[in-house]
Amino acid sequence: MINKYIKDNFELSYYDTGGSNDVVVLLHGFPSPYSFWDEIIRELENKDKRVLAIEQRGYPLSTLNNPKIHDFNIGNLCSDIESLVNYLSIDEVTIIAHDWGTIVGWGIVQRNFINVINLISICGGTEFPPSSIYKELIYSKGEHYITSFQEPHNASNYLDKDIDNFIKAAYRDTFAQIDFPDLSMKSLFTNNKETKLVVGPDVIDKYTKHFSNSSLFQPICWYSNIDLNIELSNSWRREVTTKVTFIFGKNDLTVQLNDKMFTRLNSLGTNINIKEVNNAGHWLPLTHKESVLEHI
């Protein structure tokens, strides 16, 4: 059942299985709806967990009225989840987060406004580098997609023209391209020449319908705040004691674990675990759910 929590100038939608005090919060990334977690939800219910799967700020079920780009900064994204947990009078949570959701999950842990006993971060990280880093990256089909997303009106106008193709391109199997990835917007989100998808056509159809009546402008605005997010995070950045597990797909095009990242992540807290899953790409929760569930 979809519930609504009124916060500021919008309604935050969330799926709540109810029941147990053993609560798991699921945070999706881009471009995923709350139903991205459907299979994980079923597994967690079988383990007698209470599950909150949140459709985050700016996504179709949680759109803002008259939004401004800065409405989608990391402080607001974290506050949405913290406020909901407090509203539901939940004492402690485990967070499972994917892609952009991992940035939100890490921010929540560092802010320490709610009690997170375990963070499972999948195919993501802690925060984005400044936008200037991405401007230096040029591919055969254009600039890095994060550079394109610094202009959310232009990017969304381009991608909104064909949502079906956008979803198919985003969820295609890119295993064969791992050695020479083209991370431009046109390559990642509009080039649908690959026929193999990481999910079945029924899921693709569901995701397409979910986004079909809503512009991608608000989700893209998350990326438009990465420089502001660095400034905001300075006020709560600290070494954490929470148990944190970072899980990466070895064949992930967009988030690749290297030695430098491994060292940095290990230095962020006193209970950090890092795992790399063979033969897994960016959509690891869909293709290797057992690698997620084993850490709960």
PDB file of C-alpha atoms in Angstrom:
ATOM      1  CA  MET A   1       0.000   0.000   0.000  1.00  0.00           C
ATOM      2  CA  ILE A   2       1.298   3.453  -0.948  1.00  0.00           C
ATOM      3  CA  ASN A   3       1.212   5.991   1.862  1.00  0.00           C
ATOM      4  CA  LYS A   4       1.702   9.752   1.759  1.00  0.00           C
ATOM      5  CA  TYR A   5       3.693  11.879   4.178  1.00  0.00           C
ATOM      6  CA  ILE A   6       3.206  15.626   3.748  1.00  0.00           C
ATOM      7  CA  LYS A   7       6.485  17.498   4.021  1.00  0.00           C
ATOM      8  CA  ASP A   8       7.097  21.112   2.999  1.00  0.00           C
ATOM      9  CA  ASN A   9       5.438  21.644  -0.396  1.00  0.00           C
ATOM     10  CA  PHE A  10       5.019  18.036  -1.521  1.00  0.00           C
ATOM     11  CA  GLU A  11       3.820  14.575  -0.588  1.00  0.00           C
ATOM     12  CA  LEU A  12       6.517  11.960  -0.014  1.00  0.00           C
ATOM     13  CA  SER A  13       5.200   8.558  -1.100  1.00  0.00           C
ATOM     14  CA  TYR A  14       6.309   5.350   0.553  1.00  0.00           C
ATOM     15  CA  TYR A  15       5.387   1.673   0.667  1.00  0.00           C
ATOM     16  CA  ASP A  16       5.158   0.323   4.206  1.00  0.00           C
ATOM     17  CA  THR A  17       4.762  -3.387   4.890  1.00  0.00           C
ATOM     18  CA  GLY A  18       4.017  -2.676   8.557  1.00  0.00           C
ATOM     19  CA  GLY A  19       4.502  -5.157  11.355  1.00  0.00           C
ATOM     20  CA  SER A  20       7.875  -5.753  12.958  1.00  0.00           C
ATOM     21  CA  ASN A  21       9.994  -3.206  14.800  1.00  0.00           C
ATOM     22  CA  ASP A  22      12.963  -4.527  12.800  1.00  0.00           C
ATOM     23  CA  VAL A  23      12.831  -1.848  10.093  1.00  0.00           C
ATOM     24  CA  VAL A  24      14.635  -1.711   6.755  1.00  0.00           C
ATOM     25  CA  VAL A  25      14.521   1.500   4.689  1.00  0.00           C
ATOM     26  CA  LEU A  26      15.064   1.113   0.936  1.00  0.00           C
ATOM     27  CA  LEU A  27      16.403   4.086  -1.069  1.00  0.00           C
ATOM     28  CA  HIS A  28      16.386   3.853  -4.861  1.00  0.00           C
ATOM     29  CA  GLY A  29      18.673   5.672  -7.276  1.00  0.00           C
ATOM     30  CA  PHE A  30      18.419   7.061 -10.813  1.00  0.00           C
ATOM     31  CA  PRO A  31      16.311   6.248 -12.774  1.00  0.00           C
ATOM     32  CA  SER A  32      14.367   3.880 -10.520  1.00  0.00           C
ATOM     33  CA  PRO A  33      10.951   3.962  -8.838  1.00  0.00           C
ATOM     34  CA  TYR A  34      10.241   2.570  -5.371  1.00  0.00           C
ATOM     35  CA  SER A  35       9.163  -0.700  -7.048  1.00  0.00           C
ATOM     36  CA  PHE A  36      12.809  -1.254  -8.018  1.00  0.00           C
ATOM     37  CA  TRP A  37      12.966  -3.096  -4.687  1.00  0.00           C
ATOM     38  CA  ASP A  38       9.997  -5.446  -5.219  1.00  0.00           C
ATOM     39  CA  GLU A  39      11.977  -8.694  -5.047  1.00  0.00           C
ATOM     40  CA  ILE A  40      14.085  -7.478  -2.128  1.00  0.00           C
ATOM     41  CA  ILE A  41      10.878  -6.463  -0.295  1.00  0.00           C
ATOM     42  CA  ARG A  42       9.457  -9.963  -0.638  1.00  0.00           C
ATOM     43  CA  GLU A  43      12.642 -11.512   0.689  1.00  0.00           C
ATOM     44  CA  LEU A  44      12.743  -9.135   3.651  1.00  0.00           C
ATOM     45  CA  GLU A  45       9.103  -9.776   4.508  1.00  0.00           C
ATOM     46  CA  ASN A  46       9.921 -13.479   4.613  1.00  0.00           C
ATOM     47  CA  LYS A  47      12.601 -12.591   7.178  1.00  0.00           C
ATOM     48  CA  ASP A  48       9.966 -10.805   9.321  1.00  0.00           C
ATOM     49  CA  LYS A  49      11.305  -7.331   8.569  1.00  0.00           C
ATOM     50  CA  ARG A  50       9.214  -4.191   8.334  1.00  0.00           C
ATOM     51  CA  VAL A  51      10.103  -2.521   5.054  1.00  0.00           C
ATOM     52  CA  LEU A  52       9.800   1.112   3.975  1.00  0.00           C
ATOM     53  CA  ALA A  53      10.414   1.561   0.253  1.00  0.00           C
ATOM     54  CA  ILE A  54      10.461   5.299  -0.391  1.00  0.00           C
ATOM     55  CA  GLU A  55       9.767   7.041  -3.684  1.00  0.00           C
ATOM     56  CA  GLN A  56      12.195   9.868  -3.151  1.00  0.00           C
ATOM     57  CA  ARG A  57      11.801  13.598  -3.701  1.00  0.00           C
ATOM     58  CA  GLY A  58      11.198  14.554  -7.336  1.00  0.00           C
ATOM     59  CA  TYR A  59      10.260  11.108  -8.629  1.00  0.00           C
ATOM     60  CA  PRO A  60       6.801  10.541 -10.165  1.00  0.00           C
ATOM     61  CA  LEU A  61       4.938   9.694  -6.938  1.00  0.00           C
ATOM     62  CA  SER A  62       6.746  12.387  -4.929  1.00  0.00           C
ATOM     63  CA  THR A  63       6.981  15.383  -7.254  1.00  0.00           C
ATOM     64  CA  LEU A  64       7.305  18.934  -5.969  1.00  0.00           C
ATOM     65  CA  ASN A  65       5.055  21.797  -7.011  1.00  0.00           C
ATOM     66  CA  ASN A  66       6.909  24.689  -8.659  1.00  0.00           C
ATOM     67  CA  PRO A  67      10.320  23.170  -7.938  1.00  0.00           C
ATOM     68  CA  LYS A  68      13.606  25.039  -7.916  1.00  0.00           C
ATOM     69  CA  ILE A  69      16.871  23.312  -8.727  1.00  0.00           C
ATOM     70  CA  HIS A  70      18.275  23.810  -5.235  1.00  0.00           C
ATOM     71  CA  ASP A  71      15.238  22.032  -3.718  1.00  0.00           C
ATOM     72  CA  PHE A  72      17.032  18.784  -4.538  1.00  0.00           C
ATOM     73  CA  ASN A  73      20.165  19.303  -2.464  1.00  0.00           C
ATOM     74  CA  ILE A  74      21.512  16.596  -0.162  1.00  0.00           C
ATOM     75  CA  GLY A  75      20.254  18.306   2.993  1.00  0.00           C
ATOM     76  CA  ASN A  76      16.651  18.164   1.778  1.00  0.00           C
ATOM     77  CA  LEU A  77      17.021  14.606   0.469  1.00  0.00           C
ATOM     78  CA  CYS A  78      18.294  13.405   3.845  1.00  0.00           C
ATOM     79  CA  SER A  79      15.721  15.392   5.790  1.00  0.00           C
ATOM     80  CA  ASP A  80      12.891  13.713   3.863  1.00  0.00           C
ATOM     81  CA  ILE A  81      13.911  10.285   5.125  1.00  0.00           C
ATOM     82  CA  GLU A  82      14.777  11.440   8.643  1.00  0.00           C
ATOM     83  CA  SER A  83      11.445  13.236   9.031  1.00  0.00           C
ATOM     84  CA  LEU A  84       9.487  10.209   7.813  1.00  0.00           C
ATOM     85  CA  VAL A  85      11.274   7.849  10.219  1.00  0.00           C
ATOM     86  CA  ASN A  86      10.556  10.231  13.117  1.00  0.00           C
ATOM     87  CA  TYR A  87       6.937  10.678  11.990  1.00  0.00           C
ATOM     88  CA  LEU A  88       6.489   6.896  12.107  1.00  0.00           C
ATOM     89  CA  SER A  89       8.113   6.766  15.586  1.00  0.00           C
ATOM     90  CA  ILE A  90      10.758   4.291  14.472  1.00  0.00           C
ATOM     91  CA  ASP A  91      13.690   3.971  16.879  1.00  0.00           C
ATOM     92  CA  GLU A  92      16.332   2.442  14.588  1.00  0.00           C
ATOM     93  CA  VAL A  93      16.700   1.395  10.971  1.00  0.00           C
ATOM     94  CA  THR A  94      18.841  -0.495   8.544  1.00  0.00           C
ATOM     95  CA  ILE A  95      19.233   1.382   5.252  1.00  0.00           C
ATOM     96  CA  ILE A  96      19.727  -0.397   1.940  1.00  0.00           C
ATOM     97  CA  ALA A  97      20.525   2.076  -0.808  1.00  0.00           C
ATOM     98  CA  HIS A  98      21.411   1.904  -4.487  1.00  0.00           C
ATOM     99  CA  ASP A  99      23.092   4.398  -6.839  1.00  0.00           C
ATOM    100  CA  TRP A 100      22.061   7.944  -5.829  1.00  0.00           C
ATOM    101  CA  GLY A 101      20.308   6.492  -2.811  1.00  0.00           C
ATOM    102  CA  THR A 102      23.739   5.626  -1.390  1.00  0.00           C
ATOM    103  CA  ILE A 103      24.653   9.316  -1.288  1.00  0.00           C
ATOM    104  CA  VAL A 104      21.479  10.001   0.683  1.00  0.00           C
ATOM    105  CA  GLY A 105      22.089   7.015   2.960  1.00  0.00           C
ATOM    106  CA  TRP A 106      25.638   8.128   3.720  1.00  0.00           C
ATOM    107  CA  GLY A 107      24.459  11.674   4.417  1.00  0.00           C
ATOM    108  CA  ILE A 108      21.873  10.350   6.884  1.00  0.00           C
ATOM    109  CA  VAL A 109      24.530   8.312   8.685  1.00  0.00           C
ATOM    110  CA  GLN A 110      26.868  11.285   8.957  1.00  0.00           C
ATOM    111  CA  ARG A 111      24.155  13.704  10.067  1.00  0.00           C
ATOM    112  CA  ASN A 112      23.164  11.281  12.851  1.00  0.00           C
ATOM    113  CA  PHE A 113      19.630  12.676  13.298  1.00  0.00           C
ATOM    114  CA  ILE A 114      18.143   9.167  13.286  1.00  0.00           C
ATOM    115  CA  ASN A 115      19.624   5.896  14.535  1.00  0.00           C
ATOM    116  CA  VAL A 116      20.999   3.919  11.593  1.00  0.00           C
ATOM    117  CA  ILE A 117      22.425   0.613  12.800  1.00  0.00           C
ATOM    118  CA  ASN A 118      23.483  -0.694   9.399  1.00  0.00           C
ATOM    119  CA  LEU A 119      23.995   0.912   5.984  1.00  0.00           C
ATOM    120  CA  ILE A 120      24.265  -1.297   2.911  1.00  0.00           C
ATOM    121  CA  SER A 121      25.487   0.884   0.058  1.00  0.00           C
ATOM    122  CA  ILE A 122      25.184  -0.680  -3.408  1.00  0.00           C
ATOM    123  CA  CYS A 123      26.840   0.598  -6.583  1.00  0.00           C
ATOM    124  CA  GLY A 124      27.308   4.101  -5.236  1.00  0.00           C
ATOM    125  CA  GLY A 125      29.400   5.876  -2.652  1.00  0.00           C
ATOM    126  CA  THR A 126      29.430   8.821  -0.283  1.00  0.00           C
ATOM    127  CA  GLU A 127      29.396  11.990  -2.404  1.00  0.00           C
ATOM    128  CA  PHE A 128      30.143  13.164  -5.920  1.00  0.00           C
ATOM    129  CA  PRO A 129      33.333  15.005  -6.872  1.00  0.00           C
ATOM    130  CA  PRO A 130      32.876  18.653  -7.936  1.00  0.00           C
ATOM    131  CA  SER A 131      31.310  19.250 -11.334  1.00  0.00           C
ATOM    132  CA  SER A 132      34.616  20.606 -12.675  1.00  0.00           C
ATOM    133  CA  ILE A 133      36.019  17.059 -12.646  1.00  0.00           C
ATOM    134  CA  TYR A 134      33.357  15.843 -15.064  1.00  0.00           C
ATOM    135  CA  LYS A 135      33.811  18.776 -17.441  1.00  0.00           C
ATOM    136  CA  GLU A 136      37.231  17.396 -18.340  1.00  0.00           C
ATOM    137  CA  LEU A 137      35.722  14.113 -19.548  1.00  0.00           C
ATOM    138  CA  ILE A 138      34.688  14.119 -23.208  1.00  0.00           C
ATOM    139  CA  TYR A 139      33.543  11.033 -25.120  1.00  0.00           C
ATOM    140  CA  SER A 140      32.774  10.280 -28.743  1.00  0.00           C
ATOM    141  CA  LYS A 141      29.092  11.086 -28.200  1.00  0.00           C
ATOM    142  CA  GLY A 142      29.587  14.156 -26.045  1.00  0.00           C
ATOM    143  CA  GLU A 143      30.403  15.338 -22.539  1.00  0.00           C
ATOM    144  CA  HIS A 144      29.993  13.236 -19.393  1.00  0.00           C
ATOM    145  CA  TYR A 145      26.324  12.771 -18.531  1.00  0.00           C
ATOM    146  CA  ILE A 146      26.823  14.488 -15.171  1.00  0.00           C
ATOM    147  CA  THR A 147      28.064  17.592 -17.013  1.00  0.00           C
ATOM    148  CA  SER A 148      24.933  17.466 -19.187  1.00  0.00           C
ATOM    149  CA  PHE A 149      22.832  17.134 -16.046  1.00  0.00           C
ATOM    150  CA  GLN A 150      24.162  20.450 -14.717  1.00  0.00           C
ATOM    151  CA  GLU A 151      21.622  21.920 -17.166  1.00  0.00           C
ATOM    152  CA  PRO A 152      18.538  19.982 -16.045  1.00  0.00           C
ATOM    153  CA  HIS A 153      16.047  21.810 -18.270  1.00  0.00           C
ATOM    154  CA  ASN A 154      17.998  20.992 -21.423  1.00  0.00           C
ATOM    155  CA  ALA A 155      18.781  17.425 -20.354  1.00  0.00           C
ATOM    156  CA  SER A 156      15.211  16.603 -19.370  1.00  0.00           C
ATOM    157  CA  ASN A 157      13.767  18.155 -22.526  1.00  0.00           C
ATOM    158  CA  TYR A 158      16.049  15.893 -24.540  1.00  0.00           C
ATOM    159  CA  LEU A 159      15.373  12.681 -22.592  1.00  0.00           C
ATOM    160  CA  ASP A 160      11.641  13.246 -22.087  1.00  0.00           C
ATOM    161  CA  LYS A 161      11.062  12.891 -25.835  1.00  0.00           C
ATOM    162  CA  ASP A 162      11.326   9.105 -25.677  1.00  0.00           C
ATOM    163  CA  ILE A 163      10.891   7.676 -22.170  1.00  0.00           C
ATOM    164  CA  ASP A 164      10.578   4.105 -23.433  1.00  0.00           C
ATOM    165  CA  ASN A 165      13.950   4.278 -25.140  1.00  0.00           C
ATOM    166  CA  PHE A 166      15.432   6.059 -22.116  1.00  0.00           C
ATOM    167  CA  ILE A 167      14.374   3.251 -19.749  1.00  0.00           C
ATOM    168  CA  LYS A 168      15.549   0.503 -22.094  1.00  0.00           C
ATOM    169  CA  ALA A 169      18.902   2.223 -22.557  1.00  0.00           C
ATOM    170  CA  ALA A 170      19.348   2.733 -18.821  1.00  0.00           C
ATOM    171  CA  TYR A 171      18.569  -0.899 -17.967  1.00  0.00           C
ATOM    172  CA  ARG A 172      20.402  -2.600 -20.816  1.00  0.00           C
ATOM    173  CA  ASP A 173      23.191  -5.069 -20.215  1.00  0.00           C
ATOM    174  CA  THR A 174      26.466  -3.228 -20.849  1.00  0.00           C
ATOM    175  CA  PHE A 175      28.806  -6.035 -19.801  1.00  0.00           C
ATOM    176  CA  ALA A 176      30.654  -6.089 -23.144  1.00  0.00           C
ATOM    177  CA  GLN A 177      31.481  -2.372 -22.929  1.00  0.00           C
ATOM    178  CA  ILE A 178      33.318  -2.452 -19.620  1.00  0.00           C
ATOM    179  CA  ASP A 179      36.806  -1.831 -21.045  1.00  0.00           C
ATOM    180  CA  PHE A 180      35.941   1.365 -22.936  1.00  0.00           C
ATOM    181  CA  PRO A 181      32.801   2.900 -21.449  1.00  0.00           C
ATOM    182  CA  ASP A 182      31.275   5.974 -23.050  1.00  0.00           C
ATOM    183  CA  LEU A 183      29.651   7.836 -20.168  1.00  0.00           C
ATOM    184  CA  SER A 184      27.960  10.535 -22.215  1.00  0.00           C
ATOM    185  CA  MET A 185      24.232  11.118 -21.836  1.00  0.00           C
ATOM    186  CA  LYS A 186      23.532   9.989 -25.390  1.00  0.00           C
ATOM    187  CA  SER A 187      25.433   6.743 -24.935  1.00  0.00           C
ATOM    188  CA  LEU A 188      24.021   5.788 -21.547  1.00  0.00           C
ATOM    189  CA  PHE A 189      20.434   6.949 -21.868  1.00  0.00           C
ATOM    190  CA  THR A 190      19.444   7.126 -25.540  1.00  0.00           C
ATOM    191  CA  ASN A 191      21.584   4.616 -27.427  1.00  0.00           C
ATOM    192  CA  ASN A 192      19.326   1.563 -27.354  1.00  0.00           C
ATOM    193  CA  LYS A 193      21.146  -0.671 -29.794  1.00  0.00           C
ATOM    194  CA  GLU A 194      21.805  -3.285 -27.116  1.00  0.00           C
ATOM    195  CA  THR A 195      18.952  -5.776 -27.088  1.00  0.00           C
ATOM    196  CA  LYS A 196      19.792  -7.600 -23.865  1.00  0.00           C
ATOM    197  CA  LEU A 197      18.246  -6.044 -20.752  1.00  0.00           C
ATOM    198  CA  VAL A 198      18.961  -6.785 -17.094  1.00  0.00           C
ATOM    199  CA  VAL A 199      15.235  -7.151 -16.376  1.00  0.00           C
ATOM    200  CA  GLY A 200      12.310  -8.638 -18.262  1.00  0.00           C
ATOM    201  CA  PRO A 201       9.990  -6.712 -20.615  1.00  0.00           C
ATOM    202  CA  ASP A 202       7.251  -6.639 -17.974  1.00  0.00           C
ATOM    203  CA  VAL A 203       9.516  -4.681 -15.606  1.00  0.00           C
ATOM    204  CA  ILE A 204      10.635  -2.333 -18.391  1.00  0.00           C
ATOM    205  CA  ASP A 205       6.998  -1.696 -19.240  1.00  0.00           C
ATOM    206  CA  LYS A 206       6.189  -0.980 -15.582  1.00  0.00           C
ATOM    207  CA  TYR A 207       9.074   1.470 -15.241  1.00  0.00           C
ATOM    208  CA  THR A 208       8.193   3.187 -18.515  1.00  0.00           C
ATOM    209  CA  LYS A 209       4.582   3.679 -17.436  1.00  0.00           C
ATOM    210  CA  HIS A 210       5.762   4.964 -14.060  1.00  0.00           C
ATOM    211  CA  PHE A 211       7.814   7.750 -15.664  1.00  0.00           C
ATOM    212  CA  SER A 212       5.684   8.377 -18.767  1.00  0.00           C
ATOM    213  CA  ASN A 213       3.519  11.156 -17.309  1.00  0.00           C
ATOM    214  CA  SER A 214       6.304  12.881 -15.376  1.00  0.00           C
ATOM    215  CA  SER A 215       9.301  14.821 -16.647  1.00  0.00           C
ATOM    216  CA  LEU A 216      12.804  13.709 -15.687  1.00  0.00           C
ATOM    217  CA  PHE A 217      13.601  17.294 -14.710  1.00  0.00           C
ATOM    218  CA  GLN A 218      13.263  16.806 -10.956  1.00  0.00           C
ATOM    219  CA  PRO A 219      15.313  13.562 -10.735  1.00  0.00           C
ATOM    220  CA  ILE A 220      18.018  15.141 -12.888  1.00  0.00           C
ATOM    221  CA  CYS A 221      18.124  18.138 -10.531  1.00  0.00           C
ATOM    222  CA  TRP A 222      19.684  15.836  -7.929  1.00  0.00           C
ATOM    223  CA  TYR A 223      22.836  15.897 -10.071  1.00  0.00           C
ATOM    224  CA  SER A 224      22.663  19.665 -10.519  1.00  0.00           C
ATOM    225  CA  ASN A 225      23.405  20.197  -6.823  1.00  0.00           C
ATOM    226  CA  ILE A 226      26.622  18.219  -6.452  1.00  0.00           C
ATOM    227  CA  ASP A 227      28.743  21.330  -5.853  1.00  0.00           C
ATOM    228  CA  LEU A 228      26.271  22.700  -3.286  1.00  0.00           C
ATOM    229  CA  ASN A 229      26.183  19.251  -1.661  1.00  0.00           C
ATOM    230  CA  ILE A 230      29.924  19.387  -0.971  1.00  0.00           C
ATOM    231  CA  GLU A 231      29.465  22.668   0.896  1.00  0.00           C
ATOM    232  CA  LEU A 232      26.502  21.356   2.879  1.00  0.00           C
ATOM    233  CA  SER A 233      28.278  18.123   3.784  1.00  0.00           C
ATOM    234  CA  ASN A 234      31.189  20.028   5.322  1.00  0.00           C
ATOM    235  CA  SER A 235      29.010  20.769   8.346  1.00  0.00           C
ATOM    236  CA  TRP A 236      28.382  17.098   9.199  1.00  0.00           C
ATOM    237  CA  ARG A 237      31.327  15.232   7.671  1.00  0.00           C
ATOM    238  CA  ARG A 238      32.859  12.945  10.326  1.00  0.00           C
ATOM    239  CA  GLU A 239      34.255   9.483  10.933  1.00  0.00           C
ATOM    240  CA  VAL A 240      31.339   7.126  11.496  1.00  0.00           C
ATOM    241  CA  THR A 241      30.965   4.149  13.835  1.00  0.00           C
ATOM    242  CA  THR A 242      27.868   2.739  12.113  1.00  0.00           C
ATOM    243  CA  LYS A 243      28.317  -0.596  10.366  1.00  0.00           C
ATOM    244  CA  VAL A 244      28.618   0.220   6.647  1.00  0.00           C
ATOM    245  CA  THR A 245      28.969  -2.264   3.802  1.00  0.00           C
ATOM    246  CA  PHE A 246      29.870  -0.950   0.349  1.00  0.00           C
ATOM    247  CA  ILE A 247      28.964  -3.399  -2.427  1.00  0.00           C
ATOM    248  CA  PHE A 248      30.144  -2.870  -5.998  1.00  0.00           C
ATOM    249  CA  GLY A 249      29.570  -4.755  -9.221  1.00  0.00           C
ATOM    250  CA  LYS A 250      32.885  -5.646 -10.835  1.00  0.00           C
ATOM    251  CA  ASN A 251      31.423  -4.854 -14.258  1.00  0.00           C
ATOM    252  CA  ASP A 252      29.721  -1.591 -13.324  1.00  0.00           C
ATOM    253  CA  LEU A 253      30.291   1.058 -16.000  1.00  0.00           C
ATOM    254  CA  THR A 254      29.444   4.142 -13.973  1.00  0.00           C
ATOM    255  CA  VAL A 255      30.780   3.337 -10.481  1.00  0.00           C
ATOM    256  CA  GLN A 256      34.021   1.396 -10.574  1.00  0.00           C
ATOM    257  CA  LEU A 257      35.890   0.379  -7.430  1.00  0.00           C
ATOM    258  CA  ASN A 258      39.595   1.164  -7.739  1.00  0.00           C
ATOM    259  CA  ASP A 259      42.474   1.190  -5.252  1.00  0.00           C
ATOM    260  CA  LYS A 260      42.083   4.896  -4.505  1.00  0.00           C
ATOM    261  CA  MET A 261      38.372   4.543  -3.763  1.00  0.00           C
ATOM    262  CA  PHE A 262      38.978   1.420  -1.674  1.00  0.00           C
ATOM    263  CA  THR A 263      41.490   3.275   0.511  1.00  0.00           C
ATOM    264  CA  ARG A 264      39.239   6.338   0.873  1.00  0.00           C
ATOM    265  CA  LEU A 265      36.162   4.334   1.822  1.00  0.00           C
ATOM    266  CA  ASN A 266      38.085   2.308   4.385  1.00  0.00           C
ATOM    267  CA  SER A 267      39.192   5.528   6.089  1.00  0.00           C
ATOM    268  CA  LEU A 268      35.663   6.851   6.609  1.00  0.00           C
ATOM    269  CA  GLY A 269      34.692   4.856   9.658  1.00  0.00           C
ATOM    270  CA  THR A 270      35.568   2.212  12.214  1.00  0.00           C
ATOM    271  CA  ASN A 271      33.274  -0.531  10.872  1.00  0.00           C
ATOM    272  CA  ILE A 272      33.613  -0.377   7.102  1.00  0.00           C
ATOM    273  CA  ASN A 273      33.304  -3.438   4.864  1.00  0.00           C
ATOM    274  CA  ILE A 274      33.875  -3.403   1.093  1.00  0.00           C
ATOM    275  CA  LYS A 275      32.774  -6.138  -1.292  1.00  0.00           C
ATOM    276  CA  GLU A 276      33.048  -6.491  -5.059  1.00  0.00           C
ATOM    277  CA  VAL A 277      30.702  -8.940  -6.798  1.00  0.00           C
ATOM    278  CA  ASN A 278      31.948 -10.748  -9.880  1.00  0.00           C
ATOM    279  CA  ASN A 279      29.826 -10.709 -13.047  1.00  0.00           C
ATOM    280  CA  ALA A 280      27.603  -7.987 -11.601  1.00  0.00           C
ATOM    281  CA  GLY A 281      26.978  -4.581 -13.129  1.00  0.00           C
ATOM    282  CA  HIS A 282      25.258  -1.429 -11.929  1.00  0.00           C
ATOM    283  CA  TRP A 283      21.874  -3.095 -11.405  1.00  0.00           C
ATOM    284  CA  LEU A 284      23.222  -5.529  -8.843  1.00  0.00           C
ATOM    285  CA  PRO A 285      20.100  -5.533  -6.588  1.00  0.00           C
ATOM    286  CA  LEU A 286      18.109  -6.817  -9.576  1.00  0.00           C
ATOM    287  CA  THR A 287      20.636  -9.375 -10.785  1.00  0.00           C
ATOM    288  CA  HIS A 288      22.433 -10.476  -7.582  1.00  0.00           C
ATOM    289  CA  LYS A 289      19.956  -9.878  -4.771  1.00  0.00           C
ATOM    290  CA  GLU A 290      21.582 -12.583  -2.637  1.00  0.00           C
ATOM    291  CA  SER A 291      24.697 -10.407  -2.413  1.00  0.00           C
ATOM    292  CA  VAL A 292      22.576  -7.740  -0.770  1.00  0.00           C
ATOM    293  CA  LEU A 293      20.478  -9.906   1.507  1.00  0.00           C
ATOM    294  CA  GLU A 294      23.445 -11.673   3.077  1.00  0.00           C
ATOM    295  CA  HIS A 295      24.526  -8.425   4.806  1.00  0.00           C
ATOM    296  CA  ILE A 296      21.246  -7.761   6.625  1.00  0.00           C
TER     297      ILE A 296
END
